[in-house]
Tab-separated table of C-alpha atoms in Angstrom:
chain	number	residue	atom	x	y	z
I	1	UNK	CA	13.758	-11.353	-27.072
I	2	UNK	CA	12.428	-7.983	-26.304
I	3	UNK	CA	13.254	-4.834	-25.719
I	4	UNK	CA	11.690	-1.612	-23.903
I	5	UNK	CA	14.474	1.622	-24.663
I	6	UNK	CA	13.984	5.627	-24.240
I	7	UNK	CA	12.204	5.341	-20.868
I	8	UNK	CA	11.903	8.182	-19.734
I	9	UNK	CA	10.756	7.435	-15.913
I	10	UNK	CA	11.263	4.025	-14.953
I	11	UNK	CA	9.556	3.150	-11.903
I	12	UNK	CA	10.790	0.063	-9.774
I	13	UNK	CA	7.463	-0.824	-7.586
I	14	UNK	CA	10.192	-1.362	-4.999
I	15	UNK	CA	9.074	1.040	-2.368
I	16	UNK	CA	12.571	0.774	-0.751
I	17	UNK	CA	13.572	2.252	-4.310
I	18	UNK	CA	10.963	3.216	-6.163
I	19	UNK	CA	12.506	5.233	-8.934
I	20	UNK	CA	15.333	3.886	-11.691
I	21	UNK	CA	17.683	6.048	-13.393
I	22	UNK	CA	17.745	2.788	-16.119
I	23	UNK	CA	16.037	3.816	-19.438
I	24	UNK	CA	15.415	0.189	-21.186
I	25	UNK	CA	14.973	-3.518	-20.214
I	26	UNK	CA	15.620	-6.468	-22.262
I	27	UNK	CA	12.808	-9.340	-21.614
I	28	UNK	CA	13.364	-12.989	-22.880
I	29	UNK	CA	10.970	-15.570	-22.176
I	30	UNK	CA	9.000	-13.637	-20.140
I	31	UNK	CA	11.656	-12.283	-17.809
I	32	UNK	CA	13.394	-9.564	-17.468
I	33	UNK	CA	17.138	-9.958	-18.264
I	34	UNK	CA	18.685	-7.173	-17.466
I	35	UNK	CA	18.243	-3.458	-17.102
I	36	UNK	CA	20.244	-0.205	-17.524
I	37	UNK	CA	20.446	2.391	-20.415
I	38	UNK	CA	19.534	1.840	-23.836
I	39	UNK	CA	22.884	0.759	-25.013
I	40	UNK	CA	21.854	-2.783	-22.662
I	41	UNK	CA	20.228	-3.488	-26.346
I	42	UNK	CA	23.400	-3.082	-28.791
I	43	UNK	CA	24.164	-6.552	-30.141
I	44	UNK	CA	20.958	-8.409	-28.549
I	45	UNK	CA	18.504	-10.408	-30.896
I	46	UNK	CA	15.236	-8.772	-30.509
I	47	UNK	CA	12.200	-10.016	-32.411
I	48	UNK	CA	10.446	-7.133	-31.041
I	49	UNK	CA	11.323	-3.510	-30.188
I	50	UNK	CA	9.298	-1.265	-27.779
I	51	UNK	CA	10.657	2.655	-27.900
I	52	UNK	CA	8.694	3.875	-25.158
I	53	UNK	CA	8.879	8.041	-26.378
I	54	UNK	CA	9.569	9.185	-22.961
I	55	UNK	CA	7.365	8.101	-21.297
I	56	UNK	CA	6.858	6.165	-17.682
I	57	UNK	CA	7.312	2.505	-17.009
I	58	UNK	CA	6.111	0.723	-14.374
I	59	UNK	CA	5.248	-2.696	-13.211
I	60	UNK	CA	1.764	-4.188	-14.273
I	61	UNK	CA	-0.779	-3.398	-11.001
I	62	UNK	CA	-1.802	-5.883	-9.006
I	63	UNK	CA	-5.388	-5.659	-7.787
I	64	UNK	CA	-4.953	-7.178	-4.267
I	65	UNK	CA	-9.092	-7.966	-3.414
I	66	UNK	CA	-11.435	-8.656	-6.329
I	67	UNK	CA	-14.240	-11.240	-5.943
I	68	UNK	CA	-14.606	-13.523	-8.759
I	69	UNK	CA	-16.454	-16.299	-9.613
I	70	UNK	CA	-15.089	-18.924	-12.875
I	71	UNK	CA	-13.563	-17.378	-15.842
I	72	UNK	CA	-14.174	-13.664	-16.871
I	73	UNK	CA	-18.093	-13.297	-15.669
I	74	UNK	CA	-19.501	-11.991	-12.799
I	75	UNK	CA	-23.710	-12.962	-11.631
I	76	UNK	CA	-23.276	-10.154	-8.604
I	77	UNK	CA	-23.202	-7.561	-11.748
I	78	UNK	CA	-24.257	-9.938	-14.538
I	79	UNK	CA	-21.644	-8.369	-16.414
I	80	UNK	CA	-18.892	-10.125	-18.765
I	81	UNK	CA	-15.109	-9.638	-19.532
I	82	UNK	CA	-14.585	-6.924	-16.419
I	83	UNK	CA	-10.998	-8.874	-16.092
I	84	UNK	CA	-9.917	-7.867	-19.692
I	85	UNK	CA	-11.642	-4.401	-18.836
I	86	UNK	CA	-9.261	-3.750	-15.871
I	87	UNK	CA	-6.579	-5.256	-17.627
I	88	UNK	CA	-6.903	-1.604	-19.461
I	89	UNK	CA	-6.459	-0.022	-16.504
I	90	UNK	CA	-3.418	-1.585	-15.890
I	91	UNK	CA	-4.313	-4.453	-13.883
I	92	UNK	CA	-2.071	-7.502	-14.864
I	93	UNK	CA	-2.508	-9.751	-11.477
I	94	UNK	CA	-4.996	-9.636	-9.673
I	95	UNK	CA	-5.950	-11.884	-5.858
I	96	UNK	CA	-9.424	-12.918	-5.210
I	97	UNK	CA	-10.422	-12.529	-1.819
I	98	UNK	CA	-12.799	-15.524	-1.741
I	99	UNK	CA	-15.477	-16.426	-4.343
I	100	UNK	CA	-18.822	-15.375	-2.269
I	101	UNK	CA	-21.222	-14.367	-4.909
I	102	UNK	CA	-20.522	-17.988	-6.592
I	103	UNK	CA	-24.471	-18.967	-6.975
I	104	UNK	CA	-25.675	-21.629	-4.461
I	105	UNK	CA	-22.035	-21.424	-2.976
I	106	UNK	CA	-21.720	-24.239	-0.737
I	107	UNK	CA	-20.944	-23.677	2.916
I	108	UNK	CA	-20.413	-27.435	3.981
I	109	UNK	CA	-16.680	-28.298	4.231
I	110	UNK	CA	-15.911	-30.573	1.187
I	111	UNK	CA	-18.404	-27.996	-0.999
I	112	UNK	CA	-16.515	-25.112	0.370
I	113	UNK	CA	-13.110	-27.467	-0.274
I	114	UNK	CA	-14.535	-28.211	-3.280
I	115	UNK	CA	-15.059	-24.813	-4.853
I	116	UNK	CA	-11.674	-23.061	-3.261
I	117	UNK	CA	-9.957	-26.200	-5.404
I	118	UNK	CA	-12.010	-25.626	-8.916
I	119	UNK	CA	-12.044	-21.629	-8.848
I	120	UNK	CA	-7.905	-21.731	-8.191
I	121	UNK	CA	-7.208	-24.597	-11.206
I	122	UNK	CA	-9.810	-22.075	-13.869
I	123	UNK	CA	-7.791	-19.360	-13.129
I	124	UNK	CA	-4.330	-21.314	-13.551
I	125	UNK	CA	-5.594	-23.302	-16.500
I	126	UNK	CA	-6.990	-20.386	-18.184
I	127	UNK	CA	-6.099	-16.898	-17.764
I	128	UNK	CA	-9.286	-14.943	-17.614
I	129	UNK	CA	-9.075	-12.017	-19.684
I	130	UNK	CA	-5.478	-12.109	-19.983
I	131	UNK	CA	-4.641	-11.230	-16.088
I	132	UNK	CA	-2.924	-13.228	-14.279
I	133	UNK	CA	-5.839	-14.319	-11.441
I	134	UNK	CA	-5.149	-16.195	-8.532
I	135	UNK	CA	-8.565	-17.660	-7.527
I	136	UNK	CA	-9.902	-20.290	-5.080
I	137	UNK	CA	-9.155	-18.838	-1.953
I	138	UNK	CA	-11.183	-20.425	0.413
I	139	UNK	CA	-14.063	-19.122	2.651
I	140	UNK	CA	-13.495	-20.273	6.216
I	141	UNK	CA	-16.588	-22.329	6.783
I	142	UNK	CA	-17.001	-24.549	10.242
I	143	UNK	CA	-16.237	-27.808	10.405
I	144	UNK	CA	-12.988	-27.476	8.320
I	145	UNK	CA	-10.109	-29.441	9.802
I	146	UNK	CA	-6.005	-29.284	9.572
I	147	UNK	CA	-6.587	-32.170	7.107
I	148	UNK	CA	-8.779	-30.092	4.578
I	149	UNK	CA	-6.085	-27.273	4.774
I	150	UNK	CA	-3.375	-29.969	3.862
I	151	UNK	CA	-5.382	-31.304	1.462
I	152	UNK	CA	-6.336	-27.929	-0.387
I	153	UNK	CA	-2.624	-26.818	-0.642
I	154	UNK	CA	-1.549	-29.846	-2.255
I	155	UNK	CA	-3.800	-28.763	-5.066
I	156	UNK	CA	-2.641	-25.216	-5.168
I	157	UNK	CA	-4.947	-23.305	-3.111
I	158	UNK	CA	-2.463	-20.578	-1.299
I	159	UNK	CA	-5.183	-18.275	-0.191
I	160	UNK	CA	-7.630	-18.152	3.146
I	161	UNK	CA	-10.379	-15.143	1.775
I	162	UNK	CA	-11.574	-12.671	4.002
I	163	UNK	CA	-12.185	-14.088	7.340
I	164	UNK	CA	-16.151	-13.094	8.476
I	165	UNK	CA	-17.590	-14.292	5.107
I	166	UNK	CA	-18.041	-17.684	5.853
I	167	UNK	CA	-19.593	-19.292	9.335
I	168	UNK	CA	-16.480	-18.685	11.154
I	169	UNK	CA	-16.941	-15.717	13.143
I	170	UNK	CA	-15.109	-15.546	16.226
I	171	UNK	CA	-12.007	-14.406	15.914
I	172	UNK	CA	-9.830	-17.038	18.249
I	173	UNK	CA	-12.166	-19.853	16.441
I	174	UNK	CA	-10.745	-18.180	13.103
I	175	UNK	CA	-7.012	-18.138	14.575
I	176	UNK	CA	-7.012	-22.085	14.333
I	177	UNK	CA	-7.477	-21.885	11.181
I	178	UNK	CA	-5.074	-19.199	10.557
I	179	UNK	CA	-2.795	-21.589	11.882
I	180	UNK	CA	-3.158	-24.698	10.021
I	181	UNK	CA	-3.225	-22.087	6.649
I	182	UNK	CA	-0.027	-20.696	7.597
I	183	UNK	CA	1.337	-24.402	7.951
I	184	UNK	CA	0.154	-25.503	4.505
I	185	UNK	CA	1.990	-21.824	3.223
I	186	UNK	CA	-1.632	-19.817	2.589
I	187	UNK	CA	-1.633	-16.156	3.309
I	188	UNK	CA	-4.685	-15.369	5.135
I	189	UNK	CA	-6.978	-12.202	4.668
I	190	UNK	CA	-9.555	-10.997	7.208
I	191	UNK	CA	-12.573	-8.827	6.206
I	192	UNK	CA	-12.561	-5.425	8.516
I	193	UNK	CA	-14.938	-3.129	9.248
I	194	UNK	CA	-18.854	-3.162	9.096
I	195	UNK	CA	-20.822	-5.827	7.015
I	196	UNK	CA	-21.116	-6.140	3.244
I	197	UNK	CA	-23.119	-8.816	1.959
I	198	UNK	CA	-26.033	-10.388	4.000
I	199	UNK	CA	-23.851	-13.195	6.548
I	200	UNK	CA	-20.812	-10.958	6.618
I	201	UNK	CA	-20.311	-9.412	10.493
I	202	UNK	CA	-18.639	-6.624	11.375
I	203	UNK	CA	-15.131	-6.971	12.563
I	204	UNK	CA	-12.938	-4.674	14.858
I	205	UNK	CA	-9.746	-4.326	15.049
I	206	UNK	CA	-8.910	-6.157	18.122
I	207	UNK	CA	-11.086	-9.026	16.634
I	208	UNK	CA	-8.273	-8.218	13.599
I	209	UNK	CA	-5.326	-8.847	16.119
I	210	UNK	CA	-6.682	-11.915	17.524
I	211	UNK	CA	-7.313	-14.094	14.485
I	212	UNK	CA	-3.963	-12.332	13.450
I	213	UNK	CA	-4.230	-12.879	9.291
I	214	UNK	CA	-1.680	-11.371	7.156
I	215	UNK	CA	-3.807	-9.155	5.656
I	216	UNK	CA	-6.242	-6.666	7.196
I	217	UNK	CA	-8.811	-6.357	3.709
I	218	UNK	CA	-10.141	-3.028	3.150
I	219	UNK	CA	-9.168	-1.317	6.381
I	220	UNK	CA	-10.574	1.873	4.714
I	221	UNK	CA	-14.299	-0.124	4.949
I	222	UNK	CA	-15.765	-2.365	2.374
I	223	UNK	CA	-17.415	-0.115	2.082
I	224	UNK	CA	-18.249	0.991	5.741
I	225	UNK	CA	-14.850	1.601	7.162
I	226	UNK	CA	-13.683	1.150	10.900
I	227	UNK	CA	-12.874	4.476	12.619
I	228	UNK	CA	-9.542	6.269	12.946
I	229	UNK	CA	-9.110	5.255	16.174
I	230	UNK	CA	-8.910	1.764	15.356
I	231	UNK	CA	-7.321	1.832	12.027
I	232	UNK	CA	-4.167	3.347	14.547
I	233	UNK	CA	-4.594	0.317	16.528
I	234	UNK	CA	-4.045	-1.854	13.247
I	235	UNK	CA	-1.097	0.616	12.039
I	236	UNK	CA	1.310	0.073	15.449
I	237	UNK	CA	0.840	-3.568	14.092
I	238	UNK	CA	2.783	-5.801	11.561
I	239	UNK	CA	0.041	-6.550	9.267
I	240	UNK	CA	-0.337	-5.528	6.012
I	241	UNK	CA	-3.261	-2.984	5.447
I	242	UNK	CA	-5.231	-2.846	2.744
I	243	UNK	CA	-7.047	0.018	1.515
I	244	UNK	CA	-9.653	-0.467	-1.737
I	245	UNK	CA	-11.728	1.815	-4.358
I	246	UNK	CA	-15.158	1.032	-3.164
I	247	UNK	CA	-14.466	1.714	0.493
I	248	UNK	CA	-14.506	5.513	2.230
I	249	UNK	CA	-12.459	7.795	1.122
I	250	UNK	CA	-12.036	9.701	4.073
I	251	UNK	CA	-9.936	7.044	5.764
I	252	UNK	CA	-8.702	5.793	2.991
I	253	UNK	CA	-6.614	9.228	3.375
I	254	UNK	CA	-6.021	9.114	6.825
I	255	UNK	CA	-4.468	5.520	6.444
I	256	UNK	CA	-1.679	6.479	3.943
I	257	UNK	CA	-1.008	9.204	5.229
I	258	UNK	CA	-0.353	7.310	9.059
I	259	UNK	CA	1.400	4.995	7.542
I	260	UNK	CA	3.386	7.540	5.621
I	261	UNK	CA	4.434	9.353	8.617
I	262	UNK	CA	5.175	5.918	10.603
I	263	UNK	CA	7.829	4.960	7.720
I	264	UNK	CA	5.400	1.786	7.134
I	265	UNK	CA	4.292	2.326	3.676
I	266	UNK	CA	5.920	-1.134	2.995
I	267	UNK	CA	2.684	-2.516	4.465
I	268	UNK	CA	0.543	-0.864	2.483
I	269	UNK	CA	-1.591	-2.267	-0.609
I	270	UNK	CA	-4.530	-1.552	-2.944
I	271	UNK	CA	-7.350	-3.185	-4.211
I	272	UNK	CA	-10.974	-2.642	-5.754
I	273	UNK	CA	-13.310	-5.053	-3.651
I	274	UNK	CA	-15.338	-5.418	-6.742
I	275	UNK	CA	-17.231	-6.950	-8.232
I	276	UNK	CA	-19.569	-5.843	-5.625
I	277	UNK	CA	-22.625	-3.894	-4.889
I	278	UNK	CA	-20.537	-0.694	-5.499
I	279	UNK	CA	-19.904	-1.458	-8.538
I	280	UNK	CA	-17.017	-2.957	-11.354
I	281	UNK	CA	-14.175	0.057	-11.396
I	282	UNK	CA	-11.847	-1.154	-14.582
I	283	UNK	CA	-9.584	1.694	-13.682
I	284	UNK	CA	-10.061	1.638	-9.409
I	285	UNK	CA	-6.508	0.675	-9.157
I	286	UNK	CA	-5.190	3.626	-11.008
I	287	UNK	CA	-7.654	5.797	-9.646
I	288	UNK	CA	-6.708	4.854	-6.264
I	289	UNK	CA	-3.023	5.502	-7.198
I	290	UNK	CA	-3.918	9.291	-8.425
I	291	UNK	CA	-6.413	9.770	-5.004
I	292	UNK	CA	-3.188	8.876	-2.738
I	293	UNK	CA	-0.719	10.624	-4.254
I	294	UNK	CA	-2.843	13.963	-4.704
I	295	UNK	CA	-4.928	13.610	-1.486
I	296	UNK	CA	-1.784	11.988	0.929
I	297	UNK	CA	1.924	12.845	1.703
I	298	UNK	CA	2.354	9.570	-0.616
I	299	UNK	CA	4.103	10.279	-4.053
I	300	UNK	CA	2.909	9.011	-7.055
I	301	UNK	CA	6.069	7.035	-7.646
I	302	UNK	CA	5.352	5.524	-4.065
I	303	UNK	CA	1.943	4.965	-4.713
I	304	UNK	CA	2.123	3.084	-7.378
I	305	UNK	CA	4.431	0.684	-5.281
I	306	UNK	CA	1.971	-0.397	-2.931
I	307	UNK	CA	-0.399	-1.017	-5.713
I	308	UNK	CA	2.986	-3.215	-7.412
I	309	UNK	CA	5.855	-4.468	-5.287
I	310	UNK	CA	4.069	-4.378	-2.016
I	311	UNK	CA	1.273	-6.666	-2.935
I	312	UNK	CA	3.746	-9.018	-4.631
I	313	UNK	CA	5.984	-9.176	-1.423
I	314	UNK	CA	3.060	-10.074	0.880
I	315	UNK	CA	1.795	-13.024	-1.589
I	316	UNK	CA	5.188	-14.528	-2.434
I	317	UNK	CA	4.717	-13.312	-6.347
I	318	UNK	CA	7.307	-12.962	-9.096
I	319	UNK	CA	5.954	-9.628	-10.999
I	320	UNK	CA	5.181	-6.429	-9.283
I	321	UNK	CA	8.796	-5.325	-9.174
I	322	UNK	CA	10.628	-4.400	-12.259
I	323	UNK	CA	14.067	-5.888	-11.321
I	324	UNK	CA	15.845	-9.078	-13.088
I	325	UNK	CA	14.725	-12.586	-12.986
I	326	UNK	CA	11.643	-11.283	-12.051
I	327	UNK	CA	8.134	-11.507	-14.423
I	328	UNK	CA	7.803	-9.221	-17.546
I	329	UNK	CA	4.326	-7.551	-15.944
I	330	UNK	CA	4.765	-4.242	-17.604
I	331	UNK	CA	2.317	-1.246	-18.132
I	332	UNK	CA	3.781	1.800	-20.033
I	333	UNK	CA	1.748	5.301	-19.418
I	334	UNK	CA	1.984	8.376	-19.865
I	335	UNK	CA	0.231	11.731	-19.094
I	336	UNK	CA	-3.427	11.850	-20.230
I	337	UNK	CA	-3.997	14.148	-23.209
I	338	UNK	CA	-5.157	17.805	-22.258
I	339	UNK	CA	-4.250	17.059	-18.438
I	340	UNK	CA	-2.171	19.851	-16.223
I	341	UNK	CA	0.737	16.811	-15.854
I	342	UNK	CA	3.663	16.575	-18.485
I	343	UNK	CA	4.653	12.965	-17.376
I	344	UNK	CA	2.747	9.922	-15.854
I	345	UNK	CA	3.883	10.821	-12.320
I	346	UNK	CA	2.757	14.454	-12.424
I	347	UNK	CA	-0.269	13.596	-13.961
I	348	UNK	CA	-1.151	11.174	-10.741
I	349	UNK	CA	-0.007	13.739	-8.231
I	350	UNK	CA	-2.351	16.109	-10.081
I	351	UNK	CA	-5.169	13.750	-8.968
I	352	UNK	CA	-6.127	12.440	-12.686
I	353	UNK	CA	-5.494	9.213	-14.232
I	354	UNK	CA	-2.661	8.963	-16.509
I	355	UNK	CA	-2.907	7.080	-19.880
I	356	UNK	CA	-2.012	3.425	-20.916
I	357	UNK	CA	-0.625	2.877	-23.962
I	358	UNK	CA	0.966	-0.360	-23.776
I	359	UNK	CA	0.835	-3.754	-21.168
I	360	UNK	CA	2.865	-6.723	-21.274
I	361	UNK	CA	2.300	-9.321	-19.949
I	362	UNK	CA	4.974	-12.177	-19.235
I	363	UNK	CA	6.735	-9.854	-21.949
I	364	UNK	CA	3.496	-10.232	-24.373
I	365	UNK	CA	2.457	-7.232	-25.672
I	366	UNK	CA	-1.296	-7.298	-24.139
I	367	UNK	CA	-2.756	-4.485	-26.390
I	368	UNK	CA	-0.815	-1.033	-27.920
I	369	UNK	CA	-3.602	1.500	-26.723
I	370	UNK	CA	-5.935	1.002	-23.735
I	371	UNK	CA	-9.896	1.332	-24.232
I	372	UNK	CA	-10.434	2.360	-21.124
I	373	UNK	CA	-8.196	5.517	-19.798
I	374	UNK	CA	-7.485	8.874	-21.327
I	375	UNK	CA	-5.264	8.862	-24.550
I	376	UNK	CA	-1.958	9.280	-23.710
I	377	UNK	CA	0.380	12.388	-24.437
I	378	UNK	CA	3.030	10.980	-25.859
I	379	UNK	CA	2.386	7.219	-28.148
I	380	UNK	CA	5.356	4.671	-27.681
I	381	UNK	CA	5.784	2.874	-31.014
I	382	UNK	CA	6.503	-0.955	-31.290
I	383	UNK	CA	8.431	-2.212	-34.349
C-alpha cells in the first residue's frame, strides 16, 4: 500500500465538488482506498510513503484530443517520446481523436477497420510512455457498415475520431454511423470548425447538431475556430465542448466563460490537438488550465476539472476523479519557484504554470521531479 499525507489542497476533479477538505489518501493496488485526514494512515501497511509538504493534489490530466500514430513516435513531427514528455506535464490519460497522420493510412473499410483495431490493442498492450492512451479510434470512411462497427467493438475499439477526417462528410450520412457507434457503446467525436489537414472540411455547427456526436472537438478551432455566434448555438446544446491548446485563443475564452455563466461547465473539456502542424505542447494541458482560470470567470480548482473529471465522465473512465474505488492517476504540484502564487491554485489563476513534482500512475510513482515545468516551491519527499 501507499500513502499520500499533509496535502495541503486536495483537489477532487469533480466539478460538482471540486475542492476536498481531506489531507491524505491511502492507494492499494492501484486504487484509491479511502480518503480523509492524515490519521486515515495510523495502523495501515505502507511500503511506500508520499508526504506531500503542503502542497496541491490533483487527479492526473487527461488530454482529451491528441493524434497518435503506434507507440510513442510521431512522422507528422518526426519527433520521439512526446507521450512520456507530456506525461511531465501532467498528462496521465490521454484519447486519440483518430490516427490521421498514420503514413499511407488506408481509407478502404477493412484498412480503415484494420488500423482503428491495431492502434487501440498497441496502446492497451503497451503503455506508450507511461500514459495511459486509448488509441484506435476509427476514422469514418464510406462504405463502413453496422457490421464493421459490431465487429470493431468486440475488439475494443470504443472511439469514432473526429467526424470530417475521413470520406464521410455530410453530416446526416455521418449520423448513421453515429448510430450504429452508439449501439456498439463508442463515444463519437466530430471535428468543428475550418479545415486542418488537406481532406478535412469545414464543419458548422448545425452540421455539429445533425450528425449529433458526443463530442464537439476543438470548438475553439483546430486551429481556425467557428465564430461566437455559433459556438452559442453549440452551448444551448447537450454536447460536450471541447476546447484545445493549438486552437484560438480568443474563443477559447469566450467558450468558458459562456459556459461558466450557463452553469454548464460540466460539459466542458481540454485537449492539445497535437501532434499537429502547430506543434507538440508537453505542457498544453496545464497551460490551458492557467489560460482559463486567469483569462475566464473559471477557477483554477474548476479548471483543472474539466481537464480531469469531466473528460473521464464523458468516456466512461475510472481516473480523473480523486474519490474511492476509483484509479490512482495522481499528479502532485505546487507553485513554480519565483512565481507571484504561494500554492498550485494561485499560481494557475496568476496565469503561469505551476510545478510537478510527483505523478502516479495506477499508484506508481511515475517520476519524483518533472523535466518539463518550473521547479516547484515546495519538494514533497517520498520515503
Amino acid at each position: 500500500m501507499l500513502g499520500i499525507k499533509n496535502i495541503g489542497i486536495l483537489v477532487t476533479g469533480d466539478i460538482a465538488k471540486p475542492v476536498s477538505d481531506a489531507t491524505a489518501i491511502l492507494i492499494d493496488d492501484g486504487k484509491i482506498v479511502k480518503m480523509g485526514p492524515d490519521s486515515i494512515l495510523d495502523g495501515a501497511t505502507l511500503d511506500k510513503v508520499i508526504d506531500a509538504n503542503g502542497t496541491t493534489v490533483a487527479p492526473g490530466l487527461i488530454d482529451s484530443h491528441v493524434h497518435p500514430v503506434l507507440g510513442d513516435f510521431s512522422p507528422r513531427q518526426s519527433i520521439l517520446n512526446w507521450i512520456n514528455s507530456s506525461l511531465h506535464g501532467g498528462v496521465t490519460s490521454m484519447i486519440s481523436a483518430g490516427e490521421p497522420h498514420t503514413p499511407g493510412r488506408p481509407k478502404d473499410p477493412s484498412g480503415t477497420k484494420a488500423l482503428a483495431i491495431v492502434a487501440h490493442k498497441s496502446a492497451q498492450n503497451a503503455r506508450p510512455g507511461g500514459v495511459k492512451l486509448h488509441g484506435g479510434a476509427v476514422i469514418l470512411e464510406k462504405g463502413l457498415t453496422e457490421k464493421d462497427f459490431e465487429e470493431m467493438a468486440k475488439e475494443g475499439v470504443c472511439i469514432v475520431g473526429e467526424i470530417g477526417l475521413g470520406s464521410v462528410k455530410d453530416p446526416k450520412e455521418a449520423n448513421q454511423m453515429v448510430q450504429w457507434a452508439r449501439k456498439y457503446g463508442m463515444k463519437v467525436q466530430m471535428h468543428t470548425g475550418g479545415t486542418s489537414i488537406p481532406g478535412s472540411s469545414t464543419v458548422t455547427a448545425d452540421m455539429v447538431v445533425t450528425a449529433d456526436p458526443d463530442v464537439v472537438s476543438h470548438v475553439n478551432g483546430g486551429p481556425t475556430s467557428i465564430s461566437e455566434a455559433e459556438i452559442d448555438k453549440l452551448v444551448d446544446t447537450k454536447l460536450t465542448l471541447e476546447i484545445v491548446q493549438c486552437g484560438n485563443f480568443k474563443t477559447m475564452q469566450y467558450a468558458a466563460n459562456t459556459m461558466k455563466s450557463k452553469g454548464q461547465l460540466a460539459r466542458l473539456i481540454m485537449g492539445n490537438d497535437s501532434p499537429s502542424g502547430t506543434g507538440i505542447i508537453p505542457l498544453g494541458i496545464l497551460r490551458n488550465i492557467a489560460y482559463v482560470a486567469s483569462m475566464t470567470a473559471v477557477s483554477g480548482a474548476e479548471a483543472i476539472c474539466c481537464a480531469t473529471g469531466n473528460t473521464a465522465k464523458v468516456y466512461g473512465l475510472t481516473c480523473g476523479i480523486l474519490a474511492e474505488g476509483r484509479d490512482a492517476d495522481i499528479v502532485i504540484m505546487d507553485a513554480p519557484l519565483g512565481g507571484v502564487g504561494k500554492t498550485a491554485l494561485e499560481a494557475i489563476e496568476a496565469g503561469d504554470v505551476p510545478g510537478v513534482s510527483i505523478v502516479l500512475v495506477d499508484g506508481q510513482v511515475m517520476f519524483t521531479a518533472s523535466r518539463n515545468t518550473p521547479p516547484v516551491t515546495r519538494k514533497p519527499t517520498v520515503a
